[in-house]
Short mmCIF file of C-alpha atoms and ligand atoms in Angstrom, two decimals:
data_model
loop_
_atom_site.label_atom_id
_atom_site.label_comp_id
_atom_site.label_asym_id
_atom_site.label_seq_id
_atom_site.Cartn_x
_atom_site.Cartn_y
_atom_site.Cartn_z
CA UNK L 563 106.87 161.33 52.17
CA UNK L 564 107.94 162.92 55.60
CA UNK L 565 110.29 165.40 56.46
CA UNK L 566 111.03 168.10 59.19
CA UNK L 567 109.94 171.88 58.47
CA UNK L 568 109.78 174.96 60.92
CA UNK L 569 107.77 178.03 60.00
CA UNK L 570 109.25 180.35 62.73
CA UNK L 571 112.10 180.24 64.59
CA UNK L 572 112.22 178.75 68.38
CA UNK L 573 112.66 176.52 71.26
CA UNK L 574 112.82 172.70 69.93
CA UNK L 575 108.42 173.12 69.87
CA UNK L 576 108.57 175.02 66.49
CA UNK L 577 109.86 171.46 64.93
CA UNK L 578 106.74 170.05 62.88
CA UNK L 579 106.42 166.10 60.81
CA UNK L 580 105.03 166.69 57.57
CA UNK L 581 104.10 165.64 54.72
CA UNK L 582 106.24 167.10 51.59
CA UNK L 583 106.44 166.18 47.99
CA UNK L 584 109.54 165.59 46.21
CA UNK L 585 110.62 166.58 42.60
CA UNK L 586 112.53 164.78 40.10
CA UNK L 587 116.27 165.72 40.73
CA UNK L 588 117.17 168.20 38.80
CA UNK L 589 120.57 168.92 36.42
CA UNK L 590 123.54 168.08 38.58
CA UNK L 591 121.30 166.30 41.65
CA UNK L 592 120.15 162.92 42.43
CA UNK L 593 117.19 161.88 44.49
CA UNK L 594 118.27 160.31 47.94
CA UNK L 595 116.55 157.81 50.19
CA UNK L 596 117.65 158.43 53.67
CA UNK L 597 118.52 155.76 55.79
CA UNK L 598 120.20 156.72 58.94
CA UNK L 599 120.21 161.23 59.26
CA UNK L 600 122.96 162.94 62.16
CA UNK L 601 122.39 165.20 64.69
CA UNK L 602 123.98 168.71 64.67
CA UNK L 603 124.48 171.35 67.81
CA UNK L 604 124.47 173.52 64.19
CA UNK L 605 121.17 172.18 63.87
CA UNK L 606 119.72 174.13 66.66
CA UNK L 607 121.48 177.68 65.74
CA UNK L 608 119.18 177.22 62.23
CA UNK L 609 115.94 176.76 64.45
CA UNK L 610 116.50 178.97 67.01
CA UNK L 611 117.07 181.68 64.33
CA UNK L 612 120.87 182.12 65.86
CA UNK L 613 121.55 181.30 61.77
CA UNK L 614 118.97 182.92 60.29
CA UNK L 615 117.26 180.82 57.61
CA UNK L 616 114.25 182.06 54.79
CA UNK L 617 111.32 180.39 56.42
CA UNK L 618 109.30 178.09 55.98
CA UNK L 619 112.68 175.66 56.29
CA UNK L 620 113.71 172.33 56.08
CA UNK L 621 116.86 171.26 59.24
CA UNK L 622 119.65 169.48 58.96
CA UNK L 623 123.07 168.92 57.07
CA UNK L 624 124.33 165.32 57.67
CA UNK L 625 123.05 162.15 56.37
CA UNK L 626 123.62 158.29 54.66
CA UNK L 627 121.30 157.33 51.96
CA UNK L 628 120.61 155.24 48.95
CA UNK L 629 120.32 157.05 45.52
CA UNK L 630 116.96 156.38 43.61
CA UNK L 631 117.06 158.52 40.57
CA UNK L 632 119.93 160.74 39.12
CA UNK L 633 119.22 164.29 37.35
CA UNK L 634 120.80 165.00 34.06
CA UNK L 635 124.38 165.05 33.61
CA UNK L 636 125.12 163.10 36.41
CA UNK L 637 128.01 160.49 35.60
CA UNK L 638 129.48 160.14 39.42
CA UNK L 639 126.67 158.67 40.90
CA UNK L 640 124.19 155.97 39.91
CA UNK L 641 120.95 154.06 40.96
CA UNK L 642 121.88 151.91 44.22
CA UNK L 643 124.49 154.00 45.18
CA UNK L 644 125.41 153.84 49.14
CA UNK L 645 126.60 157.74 50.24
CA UNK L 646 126.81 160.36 52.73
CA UNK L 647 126.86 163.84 53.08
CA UNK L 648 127.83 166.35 55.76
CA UNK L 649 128.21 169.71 53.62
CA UNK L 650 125.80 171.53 51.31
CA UNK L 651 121.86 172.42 51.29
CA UNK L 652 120.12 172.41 54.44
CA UNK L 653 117.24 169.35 54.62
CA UNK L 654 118.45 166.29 55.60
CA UNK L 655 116.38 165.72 58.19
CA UNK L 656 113.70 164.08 55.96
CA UNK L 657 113.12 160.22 54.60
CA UNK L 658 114.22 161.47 50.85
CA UNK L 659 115.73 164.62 49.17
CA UNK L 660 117.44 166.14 45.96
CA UNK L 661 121.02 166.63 46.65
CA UNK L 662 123.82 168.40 44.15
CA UNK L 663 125.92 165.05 43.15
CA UNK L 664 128.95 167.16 43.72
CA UNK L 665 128.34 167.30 47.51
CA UNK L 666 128.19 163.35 48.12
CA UNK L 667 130.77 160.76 48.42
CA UNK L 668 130.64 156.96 48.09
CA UNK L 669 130.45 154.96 51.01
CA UNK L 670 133.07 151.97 51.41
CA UNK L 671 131.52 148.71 52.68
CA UNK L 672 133.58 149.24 55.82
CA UNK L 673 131.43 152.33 57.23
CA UNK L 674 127.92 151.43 57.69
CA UNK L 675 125.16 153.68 57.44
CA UNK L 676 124.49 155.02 60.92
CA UNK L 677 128.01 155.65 61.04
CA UNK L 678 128.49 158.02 58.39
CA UNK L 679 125.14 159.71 59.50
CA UNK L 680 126.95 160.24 62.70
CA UNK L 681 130.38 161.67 61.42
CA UNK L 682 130.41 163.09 58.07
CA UNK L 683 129.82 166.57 59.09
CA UNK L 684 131.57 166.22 62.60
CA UNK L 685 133.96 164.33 61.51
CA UNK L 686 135.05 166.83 58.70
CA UNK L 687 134.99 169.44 61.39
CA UNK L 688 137.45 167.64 63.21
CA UNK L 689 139.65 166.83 60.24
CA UNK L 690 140.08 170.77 59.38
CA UNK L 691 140.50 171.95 62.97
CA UNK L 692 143.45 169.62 63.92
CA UNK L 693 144.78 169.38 60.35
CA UNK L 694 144.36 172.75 59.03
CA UNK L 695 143.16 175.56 61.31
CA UNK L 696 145.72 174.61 63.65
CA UNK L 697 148.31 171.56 62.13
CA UNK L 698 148.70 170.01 65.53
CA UNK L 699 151.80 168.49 66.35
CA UNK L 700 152.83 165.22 67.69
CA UNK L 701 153.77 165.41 71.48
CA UNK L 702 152.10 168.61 71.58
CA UNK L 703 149.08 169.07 74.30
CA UNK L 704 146.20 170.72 73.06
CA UNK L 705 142.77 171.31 75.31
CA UNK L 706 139.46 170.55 74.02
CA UNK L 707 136.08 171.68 75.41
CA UNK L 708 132.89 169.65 75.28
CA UNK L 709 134.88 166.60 74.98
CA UNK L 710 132.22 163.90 75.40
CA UNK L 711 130.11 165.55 72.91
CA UNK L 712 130.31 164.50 68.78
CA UNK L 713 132.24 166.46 67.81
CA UNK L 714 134.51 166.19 71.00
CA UNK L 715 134.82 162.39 70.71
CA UNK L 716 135.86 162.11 67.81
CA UNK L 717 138.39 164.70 68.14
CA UNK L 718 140.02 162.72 71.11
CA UNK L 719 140.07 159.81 69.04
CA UNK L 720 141.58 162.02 66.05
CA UNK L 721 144.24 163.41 68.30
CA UNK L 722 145.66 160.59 69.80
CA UNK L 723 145.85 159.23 66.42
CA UNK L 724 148.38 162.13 65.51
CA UNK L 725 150.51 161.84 68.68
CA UNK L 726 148.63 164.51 70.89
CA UNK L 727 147.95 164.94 74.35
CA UNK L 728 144.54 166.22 75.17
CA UNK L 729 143.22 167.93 78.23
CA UNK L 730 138.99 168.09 77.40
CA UNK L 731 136.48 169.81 79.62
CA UNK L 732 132.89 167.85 80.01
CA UNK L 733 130.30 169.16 82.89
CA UNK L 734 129.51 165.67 84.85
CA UNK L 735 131.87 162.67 86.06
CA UNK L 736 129.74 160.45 83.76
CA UNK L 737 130.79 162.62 80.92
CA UNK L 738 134.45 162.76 81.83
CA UNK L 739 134.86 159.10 82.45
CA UNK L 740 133.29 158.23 79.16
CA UNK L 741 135.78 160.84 77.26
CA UNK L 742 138.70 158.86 79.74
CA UNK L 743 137.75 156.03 78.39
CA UNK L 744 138.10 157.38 74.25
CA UNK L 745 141.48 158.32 74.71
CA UNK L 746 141.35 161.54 76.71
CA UNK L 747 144.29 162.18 78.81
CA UNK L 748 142.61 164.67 81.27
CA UNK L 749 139.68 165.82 81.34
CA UNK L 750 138.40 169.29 83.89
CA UNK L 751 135.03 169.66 84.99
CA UNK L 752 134.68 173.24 83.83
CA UNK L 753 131.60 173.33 86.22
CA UNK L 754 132.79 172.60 89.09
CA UNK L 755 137.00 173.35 88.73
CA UNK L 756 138.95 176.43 87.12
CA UNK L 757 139.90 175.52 83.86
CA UNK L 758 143.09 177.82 83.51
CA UNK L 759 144.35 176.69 86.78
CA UNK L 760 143.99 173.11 85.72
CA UNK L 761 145.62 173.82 82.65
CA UNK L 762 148.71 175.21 84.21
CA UNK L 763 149.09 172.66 86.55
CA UNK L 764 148.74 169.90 83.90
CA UNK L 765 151.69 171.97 81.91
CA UNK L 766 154.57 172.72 83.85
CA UNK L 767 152.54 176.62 84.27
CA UNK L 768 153.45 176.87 80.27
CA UNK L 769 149.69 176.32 79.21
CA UNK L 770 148.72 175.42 75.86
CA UNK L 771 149.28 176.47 72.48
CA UNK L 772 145.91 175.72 71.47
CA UNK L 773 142.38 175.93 72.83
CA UNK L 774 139.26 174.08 70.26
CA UNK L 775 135.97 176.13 71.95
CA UNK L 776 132.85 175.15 70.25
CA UNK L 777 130.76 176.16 73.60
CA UNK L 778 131.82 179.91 73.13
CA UNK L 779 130.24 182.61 75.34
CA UNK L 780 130.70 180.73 78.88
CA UNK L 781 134.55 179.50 78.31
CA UNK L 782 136.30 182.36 76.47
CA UNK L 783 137.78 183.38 79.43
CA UNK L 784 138.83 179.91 80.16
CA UNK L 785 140.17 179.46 77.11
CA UNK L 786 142.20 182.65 76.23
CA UNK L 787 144.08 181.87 80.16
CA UNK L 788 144.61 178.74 79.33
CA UNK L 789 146.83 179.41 76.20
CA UNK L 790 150.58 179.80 76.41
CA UNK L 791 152.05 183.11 74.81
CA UNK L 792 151.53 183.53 70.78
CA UNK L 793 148.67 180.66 71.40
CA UNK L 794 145.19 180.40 68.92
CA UNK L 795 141.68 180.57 70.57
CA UNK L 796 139.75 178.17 67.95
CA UNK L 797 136.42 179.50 68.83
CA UNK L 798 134.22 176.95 66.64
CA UNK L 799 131.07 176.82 68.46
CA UNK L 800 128.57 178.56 70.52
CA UNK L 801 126.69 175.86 72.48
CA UNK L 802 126.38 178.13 75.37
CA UNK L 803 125.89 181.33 73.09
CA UNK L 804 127.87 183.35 70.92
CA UNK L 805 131.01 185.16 71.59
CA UNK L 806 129.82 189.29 70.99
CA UNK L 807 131.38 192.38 71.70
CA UNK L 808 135.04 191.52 71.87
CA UNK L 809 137.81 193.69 72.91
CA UNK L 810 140.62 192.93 70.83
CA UNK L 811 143.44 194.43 73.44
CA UNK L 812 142.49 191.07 75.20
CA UNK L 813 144.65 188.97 73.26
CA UNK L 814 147.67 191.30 73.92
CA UNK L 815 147.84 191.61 77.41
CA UNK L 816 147.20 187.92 77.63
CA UNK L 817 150.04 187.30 75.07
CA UNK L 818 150.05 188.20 71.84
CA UNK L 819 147.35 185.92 71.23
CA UNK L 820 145.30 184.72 68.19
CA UNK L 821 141.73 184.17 67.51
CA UNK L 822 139.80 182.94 64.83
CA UNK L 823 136.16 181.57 64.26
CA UNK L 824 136.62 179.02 61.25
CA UNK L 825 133.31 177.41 59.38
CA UNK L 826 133.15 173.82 57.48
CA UNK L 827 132.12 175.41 54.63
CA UNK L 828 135.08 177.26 54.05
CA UNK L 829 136.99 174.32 54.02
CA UNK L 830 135.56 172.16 51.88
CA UNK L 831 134.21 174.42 49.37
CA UNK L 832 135.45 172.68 46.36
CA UNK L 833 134.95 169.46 45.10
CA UNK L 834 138.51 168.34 45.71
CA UNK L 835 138.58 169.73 49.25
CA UNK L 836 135.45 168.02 49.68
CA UNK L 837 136.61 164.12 49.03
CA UNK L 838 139.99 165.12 50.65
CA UNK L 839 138.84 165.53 53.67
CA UNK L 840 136.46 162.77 53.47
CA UNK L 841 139.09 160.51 52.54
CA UNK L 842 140.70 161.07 55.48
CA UNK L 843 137.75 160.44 57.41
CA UNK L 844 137.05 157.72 55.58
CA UNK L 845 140.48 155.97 56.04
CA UNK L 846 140.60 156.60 60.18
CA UNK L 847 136.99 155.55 60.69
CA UNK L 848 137.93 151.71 58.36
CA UNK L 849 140.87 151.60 60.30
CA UNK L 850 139.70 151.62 63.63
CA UNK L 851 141.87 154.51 64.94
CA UNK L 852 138.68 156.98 65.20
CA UNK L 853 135.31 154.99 66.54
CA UNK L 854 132.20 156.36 66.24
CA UNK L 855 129.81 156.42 69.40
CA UNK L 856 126.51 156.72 68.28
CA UNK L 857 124.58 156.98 71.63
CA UNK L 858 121.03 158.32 71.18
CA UNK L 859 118.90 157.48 68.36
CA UNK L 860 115.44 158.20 67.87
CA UNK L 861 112.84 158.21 64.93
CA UNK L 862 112.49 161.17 62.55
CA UNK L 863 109.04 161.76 63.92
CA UNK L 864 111.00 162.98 67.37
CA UNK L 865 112.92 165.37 66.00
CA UNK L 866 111.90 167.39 68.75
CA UNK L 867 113.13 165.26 71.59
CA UNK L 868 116.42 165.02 70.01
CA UNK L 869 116.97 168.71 69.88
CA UNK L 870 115.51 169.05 73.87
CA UNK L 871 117.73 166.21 75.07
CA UNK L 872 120.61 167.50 72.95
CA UNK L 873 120.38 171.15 73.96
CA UNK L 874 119.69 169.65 77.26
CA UNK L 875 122.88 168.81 77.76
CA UNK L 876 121.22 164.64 77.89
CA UNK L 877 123.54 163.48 75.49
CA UNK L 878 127.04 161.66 74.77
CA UNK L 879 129.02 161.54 71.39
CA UNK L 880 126.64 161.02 68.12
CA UNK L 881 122.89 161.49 67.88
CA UNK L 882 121.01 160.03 64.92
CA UNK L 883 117.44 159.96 63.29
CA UNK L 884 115.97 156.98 61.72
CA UNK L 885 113.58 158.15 59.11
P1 NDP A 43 127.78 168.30 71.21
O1 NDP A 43 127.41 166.88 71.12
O2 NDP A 43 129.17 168.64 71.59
O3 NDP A 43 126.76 169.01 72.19
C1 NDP A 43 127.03 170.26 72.74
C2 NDP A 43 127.73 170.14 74.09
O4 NDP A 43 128.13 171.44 74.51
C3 NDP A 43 126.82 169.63 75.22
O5 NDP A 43 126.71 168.24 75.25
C4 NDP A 43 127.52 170.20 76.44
O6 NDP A 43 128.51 169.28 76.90
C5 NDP A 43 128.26 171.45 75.91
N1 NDP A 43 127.68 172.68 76.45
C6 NDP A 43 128.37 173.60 77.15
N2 NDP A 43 127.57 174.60 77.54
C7 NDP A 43 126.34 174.31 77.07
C8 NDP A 43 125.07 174.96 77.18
N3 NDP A 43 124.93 176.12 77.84
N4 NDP A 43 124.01 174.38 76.59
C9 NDP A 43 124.13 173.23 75.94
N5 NDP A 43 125.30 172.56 75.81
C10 NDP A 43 126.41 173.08 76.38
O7 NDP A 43 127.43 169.05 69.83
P2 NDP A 43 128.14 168.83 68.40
O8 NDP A 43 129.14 167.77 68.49
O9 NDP A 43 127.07 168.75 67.38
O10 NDP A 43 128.87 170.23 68.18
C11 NDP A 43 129.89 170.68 69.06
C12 NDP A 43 130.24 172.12 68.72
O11 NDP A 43 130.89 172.15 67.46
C13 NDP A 43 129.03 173.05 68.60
O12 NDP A 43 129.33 174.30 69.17
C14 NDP A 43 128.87 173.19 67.11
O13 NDP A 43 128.23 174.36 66.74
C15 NDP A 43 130.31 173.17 66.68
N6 NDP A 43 130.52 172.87 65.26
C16 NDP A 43 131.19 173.79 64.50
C17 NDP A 43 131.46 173.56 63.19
C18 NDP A 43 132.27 174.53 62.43
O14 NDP A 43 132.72 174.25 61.31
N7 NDP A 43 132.54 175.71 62.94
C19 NDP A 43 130.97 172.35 62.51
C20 NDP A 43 130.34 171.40 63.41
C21 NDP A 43 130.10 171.68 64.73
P3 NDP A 43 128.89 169.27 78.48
O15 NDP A 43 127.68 168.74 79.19
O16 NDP A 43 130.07 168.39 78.55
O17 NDP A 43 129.19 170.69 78.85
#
C-alpha cells in the first residue's frame, strides 16, 4: 500500500511515495479505500511547516472512499459503504487509511466520488463563512478574493444561491473570465487594478460590509479599505503568507472595524455540526445550485506536481489525486 509522507518540512521536493502498512481499524474507526483524494492550499501550510506537524507525517484532509473493514463498536458505517471526509486526522493523501467513523458521512448516489473529494473540506469552509461567520444577506454585496480558486468557486456559486452580489479578485483575465462565467458579478484583477478603488466604484463609494481573505499577507490592506464602516475582515487564508504583527488601532481609524481568523475545525467540532453542515453541502451540490469544477487531476504518485502547480498559482477551482 502507498501513501504520501514528509520527514522534514519544505518546498513541494520534501513530498515522498511510499510504501506504508495499515492496521486493523481500531475501536470507533473503519478502514477506508480511497478512491478519488482533494487538494488543499491547507495542505501546503502542513508541509511547509507554516502548521507545524510531529514529523515523520502523513498530508492531507479531504477524501471519498469505500469502507473495507469496521473497528469495534462501529454501528454507523458498514462494509461497502460510499463516504467522504473533509475534517479530522491528517492522511488522506494515501490509497487506504483508518478513519474515526464519527468524522465520515454517507455519500448520496447523486455526488460521485471525485466530487466529494473535491468539496467536502472546501465546501464546508464555504458553508460556515457565508452561513455562520458572517450570515450573509440577500441583496447584500460581499467581495471575495481568490475567486477562481476551490474554495473561491464554490463560494460564488454558494452566494448567488443566497441572493448575493459578489465582487471576487483573481490575478489573470483567464482566471476572471472563468469566475464570470460561475456566477461572479465582478471580478478585479488585484494585480494589475486597486482593489479598494474598484470596490467603491462598484458601491455607490459605500464599500462592503464584508471582505472573505484567504490570501492574507498581500491583500489586508485591500481588504480592510474596501469595507464599509462597522464591516468584518474574514481573514481565512494565507496563500500569500500570514497576516503578523497587527496594529489593532487599524480597524478604528478605518471604521470601527472587525476582524477575525475563523478555522473549520471550530465549526464542525461535534458530530451534529459535522452532518449539518454536510447536509447542506450535500443538498446544494444534488441540486445543481453549487457545481463542482474539478480542473486538475493527477495520480497520487505526483503529489508533488500538484502542490508546485497549485502553489504556482497553475490552477483553477478543485484539484484531485487518484490513488
Ligand atoms: P486555491 O485554489 O484558492 O489556491 C490559492 C489561490 O490563492 C491561488 O490560485 C491564487 O489565485 C491565490 N494567491 C494569491 N496570492 C498567492 C500567492 N502569493 N501564492 C499562491 N497563491 C496565491 O486554494 P484553496 O481553495 O485550497 O484555499 C483557498 C484559501 O482558503 C487558502 O488560503 C486556504 O488556506 C483557505 N482555507 C481556509 C480554511 C479555514 O477554515 N480557515 C479551510 C479551507 C481553506 P490567483 O491566481 O487568482 O491570485
Amino acid at each position: 500500500m502507498k501513501a504520501i509522507k514528509f520527514h522534514k518540512t519544505g518546498g513541494p521536493e520534501v513530498i515522498q511515495y511510499e510504501d506504508i502498512t495499515l492496521d486493523a481499524p481500531g475501536p470507533g474507526e473503519v478502514r477506508l479505500r480511497h478512491t478519488a483524494i482533494g487538494v488543499n492550499y491547507l495542505d501546503t501550510y502542513y508541509r511547509s511547516g507554516a502548521y507545524p506537524l510531529p514529523l515523520p507525517s502523513g498530508l492531507g484532509s479531504e477524501a471519498a472512499g469505500v469502507v473495507e473493514a469496521v473497528g469495534e463498536g462501529v454501528t454507523t458505517l458498514k462494509v461497502g459503504d460510499r463516504v467522504a471526509y473533509g475534517a479530522g486526522p491528517i492522511g488522506s493523501y494515501s490509497q487506504a487509511r483508518n478513519m474515526p467513523a464519527n468524522r465520515l458521512s454517507k455519500l448520496p448516489d447523486t455526488i460521485s466520488d471525485e466530487t466529494a473529494a473535491a468539496m467536502m473540506l472546501k465546501g464546508m469552509t464555504v458553508r460556515y463563512l457565508l452561513r455562520e461567520t458572517y450570515k450573509v444577506k440577500a441583496g447584500e454585496t460581499i467581495l471575495w478574493h481568490a475567486v477562481a480558486g476551490g474554495v473561491g468557486l464554490i463560494a460564488v456559486q454558494w452566494a448567488k444561491y443566497l441572493g448575493v452580489r459578489v465582487i471576487g479578485t483573481t490575478s489573470s483575465p483567464e482566471k476572471a473570465a472563468l469566475a464570470k462565467s460561475m456566477g461572479c458579478d465582478e471580478v478585479i484583477n488585484y494585480t494589475s487594478e486597486n482593489v479598494a478603488e474598484r470596490v467603491r466604484e462598484l458601491t455607490d463609494g459605500k464599500g462592503v460590509p464584508v471582505v472573505y481573505d484567504g490570501v492574507g499577507q498581500a491583500t489586508l490592506n485591500a481588504s480592510l479599505d474596501s469595507l464599509s464602516p462597522f464591516g468584518l475582515l474574514v481573514n481565512f487564508g494565507s496563500a500569500s503568507g500570514p497576516v503578523t504583527g497587527f496594529d489593532t488601532g487599524i480597524l478604528a481609524a478605518k471604521g470601527s472595524l472587525y476582524l477575525t481568523r475563523p478555522g473549520l475545525n471550530t465549526y464542525v467540532d461535534s458530530d451534529e455540526a459535522l452532518q449539518a453542515n454536510v447536509a447542506d453541502l450535500f443538498d446544494v451540490v444534488g441540486s445543481g445550485d453549487v457545481r463542482i469544477e474539478v480542473n486538475q487531476t493527477y495520480p497520487l504518485a505526483d503529489a508533488v506536481k500538484a502542490h508546485q502547480d497549485l502553489e504556482g498559482r497553475k490552477t483553477t477551482g478543485s484539484t484531485i489525486l487518484l490513488p
